[in-house]
Amino acid sequence: MTSNSSATRGTVFLVGAGPGAPDLLTVRAARLLGEADIVFYDALVPEEILSLIKTSKKTAVGKRSGRFSTAQNFINKQLLDAARKYATVVRLKGGDPMLFGRAHEEISYLVGKGISVKVVPGVTAALAASAELGVSMTKRGQARSVAFVTPRVGEGMAESSWIRAALAADTVAIYMGADEIGDIAAALIVAGKAMATPVAVVESASLPGAGVAYGTLARLPKVEKRDGPALILVGDVYGEAAAQAMEAERCRQASA
Ligand SMILES: C[S@@+](CC[C@H](N)C(=O)[O-])C[C@H]1O[C@@H](n2cnc3c(N)ncnc32)[C@H](O)[C@@H]1O
């Protein structure tokens, strides 16, 4: 993104760790984890992926709501200091770095300081969740548009326009919303989305503990106690699977 000046020597690689399964890492990401002089990683990155890091210089700088958090300014400064000292600095982020990963803040800060930055894409959660469900987000005849949204806004940021985007797209992937699924569904219904719109929740997509639940905006998927990250998917493409799952649940309750 910029060439190194003589005062700086390192390149910072913003690397996507993917949704969690180590074999969904890109070959480039795995190579960089082995070559890095120093690695700064997010809280959502699982141990199996961290074990690919060869250097002993690895630091958790993850941001996870309600848990461990390191201020973004401090992360930026750590990356800058590392780039002035080491040739290969890896900033490892969950999923894809360019989606809800605050990549822009890190890139603009580092480039502004004359540091070379390169981005290595990763499999984003919505794609891993689609694989888990076995349902295409762009099922022919039902969906021709997809929106990746989050209702979450950072402190001091403008309100999110997620509802507008969610109404405009046929299929919607909602990041960082599972804890507020009731409010999200209510907001979509008030905005005009049909109450019968199918909804899927996928937890820990790509990981051994993955879980899937279906419902509608009016009858939300029953998500048991969650341990991992979860994504909400909304759209008619989930209609068939949701109807089957809800029928199976009705039968189960009737025979209980
Ligand atoms: C801060 S965002 C980061 C998204 C990431 N950059 C990506 O591309 O997937 C974190 C949110 O992504 C979603 N997420 C991440 N990993 C997931 C997974 N394995 N299964 C389901 N949702 C996941 C959850 O909604 C979580 O709250």
mmCIF file with all atom_site columns, N, CA and C and ligand atoms in Angstrom, residues 19 44 94-96 99-101 124-125 174-176 202-205 207 229-231, ligand 1:
data_model
loop_
_atom_site.group_PDB
_atom_site.id
_atom_site.type_symbol
_atom_site.label_atom_id
_atom_site.label_alt_id
_atom_site.label_comp_id
_atom_site.label_asym_id
_atom_site.label_entity_id
_atom_site.label_seq_id
_atom_site.pdbx_PDB_ins_code
_atom_site.Cartn_x
_atom_site.Cartn_y
_atom_site.Cartn_z
_atom_site.occupancy
_atom_site.B_iso_or_equiv
_atom_site.pdbx_formal_charge
_atom_site.auth_seq_id
_atom_site.auth_comp_id
_atom_site.auth_asym_id
_atom_site.auth_atom_id
_atom_site.pdbx_PDB_model_num
ATOM   1  N N   . PRO A 1 19  ? -12.940 -18.332 9.562  1.00 0.00 ? 19  PRO A N   1
ATOM   2  C CA  . PRO A 1 19  ? -13.982 -18.449 10.591 1.00 0.00 ? 19  PRO A CA  1
ATOM   3  C C   . PRO A 1 19  ? -13.594 -19.308 11.794 1.00 0.00 ? 19  PRO A C   1
ATOM   4  N N   . LEU A 1 44  ? -10.819 -13.934 18.830 1.00 0.00 ? 44  LEU A N   1
ATOM   5  C CA  . LEU A 1 44  ? -11.628 -15.014 18.231 1.00 0.00 ? 44  LEU A CA  1
ATOM   6  C C   . LEU A 1 44  ? -10.789 -16.075 17.526 1.00 0.00 ? 44  LEU A C   1
ATOM   7  N N   . GLY A 1 94  ? -9.917  -12.293 12.839 1.00 0.00 ? 94  GLY A N   1
ATOM   8  C CA  . GLY A 1 94  ? -10.918 -13.319 12.533 1.00 0.00 ? 94  GLY A CA  1
ATOM   9  C C   . GLY A 1 94  ? -11.588 -13.070 11.185 1.00 0.00 ? 94  GLY A C   1
ATOM   10 N N   . GLY A 1 95  ? -11.944 -14.137 10.491 1.00 0.00 ? 95  GLY A N   1
ATOM   11 C CA  . GLY A 1 95  ? -12.666 -13.999 9.225  1.00 0.00 ? 95  GLY A CA  1
ATOM   12 C C   . GLY A 1 95  ? -11.831 -13.303 8.171  1.00 0.00 ? 95  GLY A C   1
ATOM   13 N N   . ASP A 1 96  ? -12.431 -12.299 7.542  1.00 0.00 ? 96  ASP A N   1
ATOM   14 C CA  . ASP A 1 96  ? -11.713 -11.464 6.586  1.00 0.00 ? 96  ASP A CA  1
ATOM   15 C C   . ASP A 1 96  ? -11.396 -10.129 7.251  1.00 0.00 ? 96  ASP A C   1
ATOM   16 N N   . LEU A 1 99  ? -13.791 -6.945  6.624  1.00 0.00 ? 99  LEU A N   1
ATOM   17 C CA  . LEU A 1 99  ? -15.218 -6.917  6.993  1.00 0.00 ? 99  LEU A CA  1
ATOM   18 C C   . LEU A 1 99  ? -15.358 -6.835  8.505  1.00 0.00 ? 99  LEU A C   1
ATOM   19 N N   . PHE A 1 100 ? -15.862 -5.714  8.981  1.00 0.00 ? 100 PHE A N   1
ATOM   20 C CA  . PHE A 1 100 ? -16.100 -5.500  10.411 1.00 0.00 ? 100 PHE A CA  1
ATOM   21 C C   . PHE A 1 100 ? -14.869 -5.853  11.242 1.00 0.00 ? 100 PHE A C   1
ATOM   22 N N   . GLY A 1 101 ? -13.713 -5.481  10.728 1.00 0.00 ? 101 GLY A N   1
ATOM   23 C CA  . GLY A 1 101 ? -12.479 -5.842  11.432 1.00 0.00 ? 101 GLY A CA  1
ATOM   24 C C   . GLY A 1 101 ? -11.614 -4.643  11.768 1.00 0.00 ? 101 GLY A C   1
ATOM   25 N N   . THR A 1 124 ? -14.873 -15.122 5.268  1.00 0.00 ? 124 THR A N   1
ATOM   26 C CA  . THR A 1 124 ? -15.685 -14.395 6.238  1.00 0.00 ? 124 THR A CA  1
ATOM   27 C C   . THR A 1 124 ? -16.787 -15.290 6.834  1.00 0.00 ? 124 THR A C   1
ATOM   28 N N   . ALA A 1 125 ? -17.255 -14.912 8.024  1.00 0.00 ? 125 ALA A N   1
ATOM   29 C CA  . ALA A 1 125 ? -18.215 -15.745 8.771  1.00 0.00 ? 125 ALA A CA  1
ATOM   30 C C   . ALA A 1 125 ? -19.466 -16.066 7.951  1.00 0.00 ? 125 ALA A C   1
ATOM   31 N N   . ILE A 1 174 ? -26.176 -10.849 9.348  1.00 0.00 ? 174 ILE A N   1
ATOM   32 C CA  . ILE A 1 174 ? -26.060 -9.846  10.423 1.00 0.00 ? 174 ILE A CA  1
ATOM   33 C C   . ILE A 1 174 ? -24.954 -10.274 11.385 1.00 0.00 ? 174 ILE A C   1
ATOM   34 N N   . TYR A 1 175 ? -23.879 -9.503  11.385 1.00 0.00 ? 175 TYR A N   1
ATOM   35 C CA  . TYR A 1 175 ? -22.731 -9.767  12.251 1.00 0.00 ? 175 TYR A CA  1
ATOM   36 C C   . TYR A 1 175 ? -22.941 -9.067  13.592 1.00 0.00 ? 175 TYR A C   1
ATOM   37 N N   . MET A 1 176 ? -22.362 -9.639  14.634 1.00 0.00 ? 176 MET A N   1
ATOM   38 C CA  . MET A 1 176 ? -22.351 -9.030  15.973 1.00 0.00 ? 176 MET A CA  1
ATOM   39 C C   . MET A 1 176 ? -23.754 -8.651  16.443 1.00 0.00 ? 176 MET A C   1
ATOM   40 N N   . VAL A 1 202 ? -26.412 -19.257 12.973 1.00 0.00 ? 202 VAL A N   1
ATOM   41 C CA  . VAL A 1 202 ? -25.322 -20.236 12.908 1.00 0.00 ? 202 VAL A CA  1
ATOM   42 C C   . VAL A 1 202 ? -24.269 -19.833 13.927 1.00 0.00 ? 202 VAL A C   1
ATOM   43 N N   . GLU A 1 203 ? -23.985 -20.769 14.816 1.00 0.00 ? 203 GLU A N   1
ATOM   44 C CA  . GLU A 1 203 ? -22.963 -20.513 15.835 1.00 0.00 ? 203 GLU A CA  1
ATOM   45 C C   . GLU A 1 203 ? -21.693 -21.288 15.488 1.00 0.00 ? 203 GLU A C   1
ATOM   46 N N   . SER A 1 204 ? -20.561 -20.663 15.712 1.00 0.00 ? 204 SER A N   1
ATOM   47 C CA  . SER A 1 204 ? -19.251 -21.317 15.547 1.00 0.00 ? 204 SER A CA  1
ATOM   48 C C   . SER A 1 204 ? -19.116 -22.022 14.198 1.00 0.00 ? 204 SER A C   1
ATOM   49 N N   . ALA A 1 205 ? -19.520 -21.333 13.144 1.00 0.00 ? 205 ALA A N   1
ATOM   50 C CA  . ALA A 1 205 ? -19.437 -21.931 11.800 1.00 0.00 ? 205 ALA A CA  1
ATOM   51 C C   . ALA A 1 205 ? -18.023 -22.413 11.532 1.00 0.00 ? 205 ALA A C   1
ATOM   52 N N   . LEU A 1 207 ? -16.452 -24.773 12.958 1.00 0.00 ? 207 LEU A N   1
ATOM   53 C CA  . LEU A 1 207 ? -15.774 -25.369 14.127 1.00 0.00 ? 207 LEU A CA  1
ATOM   54 C C   . LEU A 1 207 ? -16.510 -26.628 14.595 1.00 0.00 ? 207 LEU A C   1
ATOM   55 N N   . PRO A 1 229 ? -19.023 -17.465 18.663 1.00 0.00 ? 229 PRO A N   1
ATOM   56 C CA  . PRO A 1 229 ? -19.614 -16.354 17.909 1.00 0.00 ? 229 PRO A CA  1
ATOM   57 C C   . PRO A 1 229 ? -20.778 -16.858 17.060 1.00 0.00 ? 229 PRO A C   1
ATOM   58 N N   . ALA A 1 230 ? -21.752 -16.008 16.823 1.00 0.00 ? 230 ALA A N   1
ATOM   59 C CA  . ALA A 1 230 ? -22.917 -16.441 16.037 1.00 0.00 ? 230 ALA A CA  1
ATOM   60 C C   . ALA A 1 230 ? -23.335 -15.362 15.054 1.00 0.00 ? 230 ALA A C   1
ATOM   61 N N   . LEU A 1 231 ? -23.887 -15.846 13.948 1.00 0.00 ? 231 LEU A N   1
ATOM   62 C CA  . LEU A 1 231 ? -24.296 -14.962 12.859 1.00 0.00 ? 231 LEU A CA  1
ATOM   63 C C   . LEU A 1 231 ? -25.791 -15.180 12.613 1.00 0.00 ? 231 LEU A C   1
HETATM 64 C C1  . LIG B 2 .   ? -15.981 -8.340  14.852 1.00 0.00 ? 1   LIG B C1  1
HETATM 65 S S1  . LIG B 2 .   ? -16.888 -9.336  13.745 1.00 0.00 ? 1   LIG B S1  1
HETATM 66 C C2  . LIG B 2 .   ? -15.572 -9.889  12.743 1.00 0.00 ? 1   LIG B C2  1
HETATM 67 C C3  . LIG B 2 .   ? -16.026 -10.488 11.451 1.00 0.00 ? 1   LIG B C3  1
HETATM 68 C C4  . LIG B 2 .   ? -14.865 -11.082 10.651 1.00 0.00 ? 1   LIG B C4  1
HETATM 69 N N1  . LIG B 2 .   ? -13.964 -10.060 10.200 1.00 0.00 ? 1   LIG B N1  1
HETATM 70 C C5  . LIG B 2 .   ? -15.363 -11.906 9.473  1.00 0.00 ? 1   LIG B C5  1
HETATM 71 O O1  . LIG B 2 .   ? -15.077 -11.558 8.329  1.00 0.00 ? 1   LIG B O1  1
HETATM 72 O O2  . LIG B 2 .   ? -16.036 -12.939 9.722  1.00 0.00 ? 1   LIG B O2  1
HETATM 73 C C6  . LIG B 2 .   ? -17.255 -10.731 14.746 1.00 0.00 ? 1   LIG B C6  1
HETATM 74 C C7  . LIG B 2 .   ? -18.608 -11.345 14.399 1.00 0.00 ? 1   LIG B C7  1
HETATM 75 O O3  . LIG B 2 .   ? -18.467 -12.220 13.274 1.00 0.00 ? 1   LIG B O3  1
HETATM 76 C C8  . LIG B 2 .   ? -19.351 -13.308 13.414 1.00 0.00 ? 1   LIG B C8  1
HETATM 77 N N2  . LIG B 2 .   ? -18.528 -14.545 13.449 1.00 0.00 ? 1   LIG B N2  1
HETATM 78 C C9  . LIG B 2 .   ? -17.190 -14.635 13.469 1.00 0.00 ? 1   LIG B C9  1
HETATM 79 N N3  . LIG B 2 .   ? -16.789 -15.925 13.418 1.00 0.00 ? 1   LIG B N3  1
HETATM 80 C C10 . LIG B 2 .   ? -17.911 -16.670 13.356 1.00 0.00 ? 1   LIG B C10 1
HETATM 81 C C11 . LIG B 2 .   ? -18.172 -18.070 13.276 1.00 0.00 ? 1   LIG B C11 1
HETATM 82 N N4  . LIG B 2 .   ? -17.188 -18.966 13.226 1.00 0.00 ? 1   LIG B N4  1
HETATM 83 N N5  . LIG B 2 .   ? -19.463 -18.480 13.242 1.00 0.00 ? 1   LIG B N5  1
HETATM 84 C C12 . LIG B 2 .   ? -20.477 -17.598 13.273 1.00 0.00 ? 1   LIG B C12 1
HETATM 85 N N6  . LIG B 2 .   ? -20.292 -16.252 13.334 1.00 0.00 ? 1   LIG B N6  1
HETATM 86 C C13 . LIG B 2 .   ? -19.033 -15.798 13.383 1.00 0.00 ? 1   LIG B C13 1
HETATM 87 C C14 . LIG B 2 .   ? -20.133 -13.096 14.690 1.00 0.00 ? 1   LIG B C14 1
HETATM 88 O O4  . LIG B 2 .   ? -21.331 -12.419 14.349 1.00 0.00 ? 1   LIG B O4  1
HETATM 89 C C15 . LIG B 2 .   ? -19.197 -12.205 15.480 1.00 0.00 ? 1   LIG B C15 1
HETATM 90 O O5  . LIG B 2 .   ? -19.904 -11.434 16.437 1.00 0.00 ? 1   LIG B O5  1
#
